[in-house]
Amino acid sequence: MFRHVFVHNDEYAAVIFDDGEIDLEKAKISVHQLYVLVVFYVVVSAIIIAFGVENKQDAWMTALTGMLGGIVLFLMNYTIYSYYPGHTFGQIIERIIGKPLGKVVTVMYVIYFLYIAAFVLRDFGELVRVFAYPRTPMLLISSFMLIAILYTVYKGIEVIARTGEIFFTIISILGVIGLTLLLSSGNADIHNLMPVLERGWMPIIFSSYHSTVFPFGELIAFMMLYPYLESQKHTKRAVITGIFFGGVVISLVTMLNIAILGVDLFTRTQYPLLTTFQLVEGKAFLERMDSLFMVTSVLGGFFRISILFYATLMCATTAFSVPNYRTLVLPLGVVLLYCSVNLAGSYTEFIVNGMYAFTYYIQLPMQIIIPLLLLIVGWFRTRRKGNPT
């Protein structure tokens, strides 16, 4: 029976049950590390695909509207967390709507986070195969990447955060060098971005839902990280700053892709930024810049999948009352690999399933409807009973 008691000090974090303890993890992460992980999560997948392609030369504005929507969703999620601070998302769900129904909803989030992790793993597997290993089986490519992810997640969120902090500096330097070289190559044509708002604001507004749920809305996975923060004082500032920075980077990269590739090629290419690097290589003094792109993308994808898989494990720990999340790393890792390889038979089917069907039929309830209901019910419960911590 759940006793709703939370112990949190410098070395230990646990939720107490009548029949024992569930050890969440002895870990602490800093606010800066949280900011780094937010930026990694938001930027990476969004810059490798044709983000906002439906808006053609105005695609760069799509990232900005999505950024604003992402901030709104974060504030909603953080308000839910503030009802029961120090608890993971699964525990908060059970406290708001009760244990029986709460476990059902938490299992839904286990499946949800696992599916996104599988989708991202497949996405980066496709990218690596297109770039360098066209004849290598997807199973082999995904397995190598997943082994590193499983090891890191097993070591804990503190290791993920510290590793992210180290690589963030490296990737930031590589990113600045790459963008500087692209701008200095002389291939960018500002006229490709014209005319601005040719069809008005309505297409931008209509596409804002899609640009909000991906990638900004998926930050709901960070509900699993908030209990491990050294200080809750600057959490809002860190996440909002990360979302803002990520949105600006996506917008600038999209603008650069359009300026170099032109609208037609931008809307048709599978990976616009990769194509941009390859096109510039053929016309300028730059060589092997696509390798720079690949290193940055794979590292970023590594952190994105790690966070999603960690969120999966923490939800599963709560849903199934498992004493230690590490016991689930291997079995759920195998499930993740299987789902990733078998998501679709072809890349086209993969995109249709992931970018359209999943966006409208799964993302909507999991990112907006259920959290909104939790926000409302939680507000009434905490006002009626006080705000227990």
mmCIF file of N, CA and C in Angstrom, residues 159-236:
data_model
loop_
_atom_site.group_PDB
_atom_site.id
_atom_site.type_symbol
_atom_site.label_atom_id
_atom_site.label_comp_id
_atom_site.label_asym_id
_atom_site.label_seq_id
_atom_site.Cartn_x
_atom_site.Cartn_y
_atom_site.Cartn_z
ATOM 1 N N VAL A 159 24.845 10.347 -14.526
ATOM 2 C CA VAL A 159 25.834 10.082 -15.567
ATOM 3 C C VAL A 159 25.371 10.660 -16.898
ATOM 4 N N ILE A 160 24.080 10.500 -17.209
ATOM 5 C CA ILE A 160 23.531 11.072 -18.437
ATOM 6 C C ILE A 160 23.721 12.581 -18.445
ATOM 7 N N ALA A 161 23.401 13.214 -17.320
ATOM 8 C CA ALA A 161 23.486 14.673 -17.231
ATOM 9 C C ALA A 161 24.923 15.166 -17.333
ATOM 10 N N ARG A 162 25.842 14.497 -16.642
ATOM 11 C CA ARG A 162 27.240 14.929 -16.680
ATOM 12 C C ARG A 162 27.848 14.724 -18.066
ATOM 13 N N THR A 163 27.512 13.601 -18.696
ATOM 14 C CA THR A 163 28.003 13.344 -20.053
ATOM 15 C C THR A 163 27.449 14.376 -21.025
ATOM 16 N N GLY A 164 26.180 14.709 -20.848
ATOM 17 C CA GLY A 164 25.573 15.721 -21.701
ATOM 18 C C GLY A 164 26.248 17.072 -21.557
ATOM 19 N N GLU A 165 26.611 17.409 -20.336
ATOM 20 C CA GLU A 165 27.267 18.689 -20.081
ATOM 21 C C GLU A 165 28.624 18.763 -20.782
ATOM 22 N N ILE A 166 29.347 17.636 -20.790
ATOM 23 C CA ILE A 166 30.658 17.597 -21.450
ATOM 24 C C ILE A 166 30.501 17.742 -22.962
ATOM 25 N N PHE A 167 29.608 16.942 -23.528
ATOM 26 C CA PHE A 167 29.447 16.944 -24.981
ATOM 27 C C PHE A 167 28.756 18.207 -25.490
ATOM 28 N N PHE A 168 28.009 18.870 -24.617
ATOM 29 C CA PHE A 168 27.325 20.093 -25.037
ATOM 30 C C PHE A 168 28.330 21.149 -25.491
ATOM 31 N N THR A 169 29.408 21.273 -24.746
ATOM 32 C CA THR A 169 30.452 22.239 -25.119
ATOM 33 C C THR A 169 31.078 21.871 -26.463
ATOM 34 N N ILE A 170 31.379 20.582 -26.636
ATOM 35 C CA ILE A 170 32.000 20.122 -27.884
ATOM 36 C C ILE A 170 31.070 20.348 -29.063
ATOM 37 N N ILE A 171 29.795 19.943 -28.904
ATOM 38 C CA ILE A 171 28.841 20.067 -30.001
ATOM 39 C C ILE A 171 28.552 21.531 -30.308
ATOM 40 N N SER A 172 28.526 22.374 -29.281
ATOM 41 C CA SER A 172 28.296 23.806 -29.515
ATOM 42 C C SER A 172 29.417 24.399 -30.361
ATOM 43 N N ILE A 173 30.652 24.024 -30.052
ATOM 44 C CA ILE A 173 31.789 24.520 -30.833
ATOM 45 C C ILE A 173 31.718 24.021 -32.273
ATOM 46 N N LEU A 174 31.412 22.720 -32.438
ATOM 47 C CA LEU A 174 31.292 22.152 -33.785
ATOM 48 C C LEU A 174 30.156 22.821 -34.552
ATOM 49 N N GLY A 175 29.046 23.095 -33.851
ATOM 50 C CA GLY A 175 27.907 23.745 -34.500
ATOM 51 C C GLY A 175 28.234 25.145 -34.986
ATOM 52 N N VAL A 176 28.912 25.906 -34.129
ATOM 53 C CA VAL A 176 29.298 27.267 -34.521
ATOM 54 C C VAL A 176 30.254 27.233 -35.710
ATOM 55 N N ILE A 177 31.222 26.304 -35.688
ATOM 56 C CA ILE A 177 32.161 26.176 -36.807
ATOM 57 C C ILE A 177 31.422 25.808 -38.090
ATOM 58 N N GLY A 178 30.511 24.828 -37.979
ATOM 59 C CA GLY A 178 29.768 24.392 -39.158
ATOM 60 C C GLY A 178 28.920 25.488 -39.764
ATOM 61 N N LEU A 179 28.179 26.202 -38.927
ATOM 62 C CA LEU A 179 27.321 27.278 -39.430
ATOM 63 C C LEU A 179 28.148 28.431 -40.001
ATOM 64 N N THR A 180 29.278 28.721 -39.368
ATOM 65 C CA THR A 180 30.149 29.786 -39.875
ATOM 66 C C THR A 180 30.695 29.434 -41.256
ATOM 67 N N LEU A 181 31.102 28.184 -41.429
ATOM 68 C CA LEU A 181 31.619 27.752 -42.728
ATOM 69 C C LEU A 181 30.531 27.767 -43.797
ATOM 70 N N LEU A 182 29.316 27.380 -43.413
ATOM 71 C CA LEU A 182 28.213 27.411 -44.380
ATOM 72 C C LEU A 182 27.913 28.837 -44.818
ATOM 73 N N LEU A 183 27.887 29.748 -43.862
ATOM 74 C CA LEU A 183 27.593 31.153 -44.189
ATOM 75 C C LEU A 183 28.703 31.781 -45.025
ATOM 76 N N SER A 184 29.944 31.361 -44.770
ATOM 77 C CA SER A 184 31.072 31.947 -45.503
ATOM 78 C C SER A 184 31.307 31.290 -46.857
ATOM 79 N N SER A 185 30.542 30.237 -47.155
ATOM 80 C CA SER A 185 30.752 29.522 -48.415
ATOM 81 C C SER A 185 30.213 30.285 -49.630
ATOM 82 N N GLY A 186 29.327 31.252 -49.382
ATOM 83 C CA GLY A 186 28.767 32.035 -50.474
ATOM 84 C C GLY A 186 27.627 31.359 -51.204
ATOM 85 N N ASN A 187 27.112 30.235 -50.666
ATOM 86 C CA ASN A 187 26.035 29.496 -51.329
ATOM 87 C C ASN A 187 24.643 29.914 -50.870
ATOM 88 N N ALA A 188 24.577 30.672 -49.781
ATOM 89 C CA ALA A 188 23.278 31.094 -49.268
ATOM 90 C C ALA A 188 22.729 32.254 -50.092
ATOM 91 N N ASP A 189 21.471 32.131 -50.484
ATOM 92 C CA ASP A 189 20.801 33.175 -51.257
ATOM 93 C C ASP A 189 19.566 33.628 -50.496
ATOM 94 N N ILE A 190 19.601 34.845 -49.989
ATOM 95 C CA ILE A 190 18.513 35.374 -49.175
ATOM 96 C C ILE A 190 17.210 35.450 -49.945
ATOM 97 N N HIS A 191 17.288 35.500 -51.265
ATOM 98 C CA HIS A 191 16.078 35.601 -52.091
ATOM 99 C C HIS A 191 15.239 34.313 -52.031
ATOM 100 N N ASN A 192 15.874 33.193 -51.636
ATOM 101 C CA ASN A 192 15.124 31.942 -51.495
ATOM 102 C C ASN A 192 14.123 32.009 -50.345
ATOM 103 N N LEU A 193 14.300 32.975 -49.453
ATOM 104 C CA LEU A 193 13.384 33.141 -48.323
ATOM 105 C C LEU A 193 12.236 34.094 -48.648
ATOM 106 N N MET A 194 12.191 34.572 -49.847
ATOM 107 C CA MET A 194 11.159 35.517 -50.272
ATOM 108 C C MET A 194 10.112 34.810 -51.139
ATOM 109 N N PRO A 195 8.881 35.313 -51.131
ATOM 110 C CA PRO A 195 8.359 36.396 -50.286
ATOM 111 C C PRO A 195 7.977 35.881 -48.897
ATOM 112 N N VAL A 196 8.170 36.704 -47.911
ATOM 113 C CA VAL A 196 7.822 36.351 -46.532
ATOM 114 C C VAL A 196 6.316 36.439 -46.353
ATOM 115 N N LEU A 197 5.740 35.410 -45.711
ATOM 116 C CA LEU A 197 4.294 35.345 -45.453
ATOM 117 C C LEU A 197 3.490 35.521 -46.736
ATOM 118 N N GLU A 198 3.889 34.799 -47.756
ATOM 119 C CA GLU A 198 3.196 34.873 -49.044
ATOM 120 C C GLU A 198 1.722 34.494 -48.913
ATOM 121 N N ARG A 199 1.452 33.512 -48.043
ATOM 122 C CA ARG A 199 0.066 33.061 -47.842
ATOM 123 C C ARG A 199 -0.520 33.563 -46.526
ATOM 124 N N GLY A 200 0.163 34.515 -45.879
ATOM 125 C CA GLY A 200 -0.338 35.078 -44.632
ATOM 126 C C GLY A 200 0.039 34.234 -43.428
ATOM 127 N N TRP A 201 -0.540 34.614 -42.277
ATOM 128 C CA TRP A 201 -0.223 33.959 -41.014
ATOM 129 C C TRP A 201 -0.986 32.658 -40.788
ATOM 130 N N MET A 202 -2.111 32.475 -41.449
ATOM 131 C CA MET A 202 -2.966 31.327 -41.143
ATOM 132 C C MET A 202 -2.269 29.978 -41.325
ATOM 133 N N PRO A 203 -1.523 29.737 -42.436
ATOM 134 C CA PRO A 203 -0.824 28.446 -42.548
ATOM 135 C C PRO A 203 0.167 28.214 -41.409
ATOM 136 N N ILE A 204 0.834 29.272 -40.953
ATOM 137 C CA ILE A 204 1.773 29.144 -39.839
ATOM 138 C C ILE A 204 1.031 28.748 -38.574
ATOM 139 N N ILE A 205 -0.094 29.399 -38.337
ATOM 140 C CA ILE A 205 -0.892 29.114 -37.132
ATOM 141 C C ILE A 205 -1.457 27.698 -37.179
ATOM 142 N N PHE A 206 -1.952 27.282 -38.353
ATOM 143 C CA PHE A 206 -2.532 25.943 -38.483
ATOM 144 C C PHE A 206 -1.488 24.847 -38.266
ATOM 145 N N SER A 207 -0.238 25.115 -38.618
ATOM 146 C CA SER A 207 0.814 24.107 -38.458
ATOM 147 C C SER A 207 1.467 24.170 -37.085
ATOM 148 N N SER A 208 1.036 25.100 -36.240
ATOM 149 C CA SER A 208 1.676 25.279 -34.936
ATOM 150 C C SER A 208 1.446 24.083 -34.012
ATOM 151 N N TYR A 209 0.328 23.369 -34.193
ATOM 152 C CA TYR A 209 0.093 22.179 -33.363
ATOM 153 C C TYR A 209 1.190 21.143 -33.596
ATOM 154 N N HIS A 210 1.448 20.862 -34.859
ATOM 155 C CA HIS A 210 2.459 19.860 -35.190
ATOM 156 C C HIS A 210 3.835 20.274 -34.687
ATOM 157 N N SER A 211 4.178 21.553 -34.848
ATOM 158 C CA SER A 211 5.499 22.022 -34.423
ATOM 159 C C SER A 211 5.606 22.158 -32.905
ATOM 160 N N THR A 212 4.467 22.139 -32.207
ATOM 161 C CA THR A 212 4.487 22.188 -30.744
ATOM 162 C C THR A 212 4.696 20.801 -30.157
ATOM 163 N N VAL A 213 3.902 19.831 -30.621
ATOM 164 C CA VAL A 213 4.001 18.479 -30.049
ATOM 165 C C VAL A 213 5.332 17.824 -30.398
ATOM 166 N N PHE A 214 5.906 18.197 -31.534
ATOM 167 C CA PHE A 214 7.246 17.735 -31.889
ATOM 168 C C PHE A 214 8.105 18.932 -32.235
ATOM 169 N N PRO A 215 9.188 19.140 -31.497
ATOM 170 C CA PRO A 215 9.693 18.308 -30.397
ATOM 171 C C PRO A 215 9.362 18.835 -29.004
ATOM 172 N N PHE A 216 8.774 20.027 -28.904
ATOM 173 C CA PHE A 216 8.655 20.707 -27.616
ATOM 174 C C PHE A 216 7.726 19.982 -26.645
ATOM 175 N N GLY A 217 6.620 19.474 -27.139
ATOM 176 C CA GLY A 217 5.663 18.819 -26.257
ATOM 177 C C GLY A 217 6.199 17.553 -25.621
ATOM 178 N N GLU A 218 7.162 16.926 -26.270
ATOM 179 C CA GLU A 218 7.726 15.686 -25.744
ATOM 180 C C GLU A 218 8.574 15.913 -24.497
ATOM 181 N N LEU A 219 8.769 17.176 -24.127
ATOM 182 C CA LEU A 219 9.499 17.471 -22.889
ATOM 183 C C LEU A 219 8.726 17.023 -21.662
ATOM 184 N N ILE A 220 7.539 16.484 -21.846
ATOM 185 C CA ILE A 220 6.812 15.892 -20.718
ATOM 186 C C ILE A 220 7.637 14.764 -20.098
ATOM 187 N N ALA A 221 8.545 14.171 -20.874
ATOM 188 C CA ALA A 221 9.429 13.129 -20.352
ATOM 189 C C ALA A 221 10.316 13.660 -19.233
ATOM 190 N N PHE A 222 10.560 14.971 -19.209
ATOM 191 C CA PHE A 222 11.419 15.564 -18.188
ATOM 192 C C PHE A 222 10.740 15.616 -16.825
ATOM 193 N N MET A 223 9.463 15.265 -16.761
ATOM 194 C CA MET A 223 8.794 15.147 -15.453
ATOM 195 C C MET A 223 9.492 14.120 -14.579
ATOM 196 N N MET A 224 10.235 13.184 -15.220
ATOM 197 C CA MET A 224 10.967 12.168 -14.469
ATOM 198 C C MET A 224 12.286 12.697 -13.908
ATOM 199 N N LEU A 225 12.732 13.848 -14.411
ATOM 200 C CA LEU A 225 14.033 14.375 -14.009
ATOM 201 C C LEU A 225 13.937 15.410 -12.888
ATOM 202 N N TYR A 226 12.805 16.091 -12.785
ATOM 203 C CA TYR A 226 12.684 17.182 -11.816
ATOM 204 C C TYR A 226 12.968 16.772 -10.365
ATOM 205 N N PRO A 227 12.579 15.543 -9.930
ATOM 206 C CA PRO A 227 12.859 15.183 -8.524
ATOM 207 C C PRO A 227 14.344 15.127 -8.183
ATOM 208 N N TYR A 228 15.203 15.021 -9.182
ATOM 209 C CA TYR A 228 16.626 14.857 -8.923
ATOM 210 C C TYR A 228 17.412 16.162 -8.988
ATOM 211 N N LEU A 229 16.715 17.268 -9.162
ATOM 212 C CA LEU A 229 17.405 18.557 -9.235
ATOM 213 C C LEU A 229 17.961 18.953 -7.868
ATOM 214 N N GLU A 230 19.161 19.482 -7.868
ATOM 215 C CA GLU A 230 19.763 19.955 -6.619
ATOM 216 C C GLU A 230 18.947 21.077 -6.013
ATOM 217 N N SER A 231 18.393 21.919 -6.888
ATOM 218 C CA SER A 231 17.574 23.038 -6.432
ATOM 219 C C SER A 231 16.416 23.231 -7.399
ATOM 220 N N GLN A 232 15.224 23.436 -6.866
ATOM 221 C CA GLN A 232 14.047 23.677 -7.697
ATOM 222 C C GLN A 232 13.884 25.152 -8.031
ATOM 223 N N LYS A 233 14.770 25.972 -7.512
ATOM 224 C CA LYS A 233 14.584 27.419 -7.559
ATOM 225 C C LYS A 233 14.535 27.972 -8.974
ATOM 226 N N HIS A 234 15.435 27.504 -9.851
ATOM 227 C CA HIS A 234 15.537 28.082 -11.190
ATOM 228 C C HIS A 234 15.116 27.100 -12.286
ATOM 229 N N THR A 235 14.286 26.120 -11.927
ATOM 230 C CA THR A 235 13.877 25.107 -12.900
ATOM 231 C C THR A 235 13.124 25.723 -14.071
ATOM 232 N N LYS A 236 12.151 26.583 -13.770
ATOM 233 C CA LYS A 236 11.364 27.204 -14.836
ATOM 234 C C LYS A 236 12.255 27.987 -15.797
#
